[in-house]
Amino acid sequence: HISDDAWLILEAVCTVIFTVEYVLRLSVCTVTGQTIPKFIMSASNIIDAAAILPFYIWLAMRNVKMVRVLGILRTIRLVRIFRIFKLGRYSTGLQLMVRATRNSSHA
């Protein structure tokens, strides 16, 4: 059994890492000739922002008694799963694990 505090710390660390990565990509997007609005409006970056923002919204609203809104934010956090799949493109280990899982489903 893992405590809720441990999950919160893990979520905070991952969100900070993803935020730093997003901000770094945003800060250098003009090097390739892309405008900042075009960068922000691209599909993958909208997914990235949707994965990052709910944590900060929850952090800002955690003392507000809006249980329903927080429930909706928890649902939106599922978008982070898309982030893992995006990172999977670069991780040969994750690609191998997906391939092994796919192959074992036929057994």
Tab-separated table of C-alpha atoms in Angstrom:
chain	number	residue	atom	x	y	z
A	1	HIS	CA	0.000	0.000	0.000
A	2	ILE	CA	1.371	3.376	-1.046
A	3	SER	CA	0.256	6.459	0.868
A	4	ASP	CA	-1.643	9.310	-0.752
A	5	ASP	CA	1.237	11.645	0.118
A	6	ALA	CA	3.658	9.506	-1.890
A	7	TRP	CA	1.356	9.657	-4.926
A	8	LEU	CA	0.998	13.416	-4.547
A	9	ILE	CA	4.770	13.866	-4.412
A	10	LEU	CA	5.225	11.649	-7.472
A	11	GLU	CA	2.554	13.584	-9.345
A	12	ALA	CA	4.115	16.923	-8.386
A	13	VAL	CA	7.588	15.842	-9.482
A	14	CYS	CA	6.338	14.495	-12.821
A	15	THR	CA	4.243	17.604	-13.444
A	16	VAL	CA	7.194	19.888	-12.727
A	17	ILE	CA	9.403	17.874	-15.102
A	18	PHE	CA	6.746	18.018	-17.845
A	19	THR	CA	6.250	21.737	-17.210
A	20	VAL	CA	9.960	22.477	-17.523
A	21	GLU	CA	10.116	20.443	-20.721
A	22	TYR	CA	7.065	22.264	-22.169
A	23	VAL	CA	8.424	25.698	-21.267
A	24	LEU	CA	11.837	24.848	-22.755
A	25	ARG	CA	10.227	23.693	-26.007
A	26	LEU	CA	8.101	26.859	-26.021
A	27	SER	CA	11.155	29.047	-25.474
A	28	VAL	CA	13.028	27.599	-28.463
A	29	CYS	CA	10.135	27.063	-30.894
A	30	THR	CA	10.980	30.280	-32.749
A	31	VAL	CA	14.422	28.899	-33.647
A	32	THR	CA	12.775	26.634	-36.226
A	33	GLY	CA	10.698	29.516	-37.594
A	34	GLN	CA	7.513	28.513	-35.793
A	35	THR	CA	5.482	31.208	-34.054
A	36	ILE	CA	4.531	30.847	-30.395
A	37	PRO	CA	0.757	30.854	-31.093
A	38	LYS	CA	1.224	28.169	-33.767
A	39	PHE	CA	3.319	26.121	-31.325
A	40	ILE	CA	0.689	26.410	-28.589
A	41	MET	CA	-2.170	25.495	-30.933
A	42	SER	CA	-0.570	22.352	-32.362
A	43	ALA	CA	-2.387	19.165	-31.376
A	44	SER	CA	0.459	17.610	-29.392
A	45	ASN	CA	1.083	20.808	-27.441
A	46	ILE	CA	-2.615	21.194	-26.618
A	47	ILE	CA	-2.493	17.662	-25.186
A	48	ASP	CA	0.643	18.555	-23.233
A	49	ALA	CA	-0.984	21.679	-21.779
A	50	ALA	CA	-4.147	19.722	-20.960
A	51	ALA	CA	-1.980	17.217	-19.105
A	52	ILE	CA	-0.119	19.853	-17.103
A	53	LEU	CA	-2.745	22.498	-16.307
A	54	PRO	CA	-5.167	20.415	-14.171
A	55	PHE	CA	-2.505	19.902	-11.511
A	56	TYR	CA	-1.903	23.636	-11.203
A	57	ILE	CA	-5.638	24.369	-11.204
A	58	TRP	CA	-6.121	21.759	-8.470
A	59	LEU	CA	-3.226	23.286	-6.529
A	60	ALA	CA	-4.811	26.735	-6.743
A	61	MET	CA	-8.283	25.465	-5.821
A	62	ARG	CA	-7.519	22.761	-3.274
A	63	ASN	CA	-8.857	24.814	-0.374
A	64	VAL	CA	-12.062	25.719	-2.192
A	65	LYS	CA	-15.008	23.446	-1.406
A	66	MET	CA	-15.831	22.640	-5.006
A	67	VAL	CA	-15.853	18.853	-4.961
A	68	ARG	CA	-17.514	18.508	-8.348
A	69	VAL	CA	-14.943	20.719	-10.073
A	70	LEU	CA	-12.122	18.745	-8.475
A	71	GLY	CA	-13.734	15.536	-9.708
A	72	ILE	CA	-13.780	16.929	-13.231
A	73	LEU	CA	-10.121	17.913	-12.897
A	74	ARG	CA	-9.266	14.370	-11.836
A	75	THR	CA	-10.917	13.127	-15.002
A	76	ILE	CA	-8.999	15.605	-17.117
A	77	ARG	CA	-5.770	14.351	-15.555
A	78	LEU	CA	-6.226	11.138	-17.528
A	79	VAL	CA	-4.880	13.128	-20.453
A	80	ARG	CA	-1.474	12.533	-18.905
A	81	ILE	CA	-1.667	8.984	-20.180
A	82	PHE	CA	-1.351	10.450	-23.674
A	83	ARG	CA	1.867	12.074	-22.495
A	84	ILE	CA	3.295	8.676	-21.567
A	85	PHE	CA	2.462	7.359	-25.026
A	86	LYS	CA	4.150	10.400	-26.565
A	87	LEU	CA	7.289	9.728	-24.533
A	88	GLY	CA	7.107	6.113	-25.669
A	89	ARG	CA	8.222	7.151	-29.132
A	90	TYR	CA	11.648	7.949	-27.721
A	91	SER	CA	12.024	5.067	-25.278
A	92	THR	CA	13.147	1.800	-26.838
A	93	GLY	CA	12.466	0.050	-23.526
A	94	LEU	CA	8.845	1.203	-23.499
A	95	GLN	CA	8.458	0.273	-27.170
A	96	LEU	CA	9.850	-3.188	-26.396
A	97	MET	CA	7.431	-3.584	-23.484
A	98	VAL	CA	4.460	-2.607	-25.681
A	99	ARG	CA	5.584	-5.012	-28.386
A	100	ALA	CA	6.017	-7.833	-25.847
A	101	THR	CA	2.580	-7.156	-24.370
A	102	ARG	CA	1.025	-7.127	-27.828
A	103	ASN	CA	2.764	-10.405	-28.752
A	104	SER	CA	1.830	-12.092	-25.477
A	105	SER	CA	-1.837	-11.261	-25.948
A	106	HIS	CA	-1.910	-13.789	-28.807
A	107	ALA	CA	-0.534	-16.581	-26.603
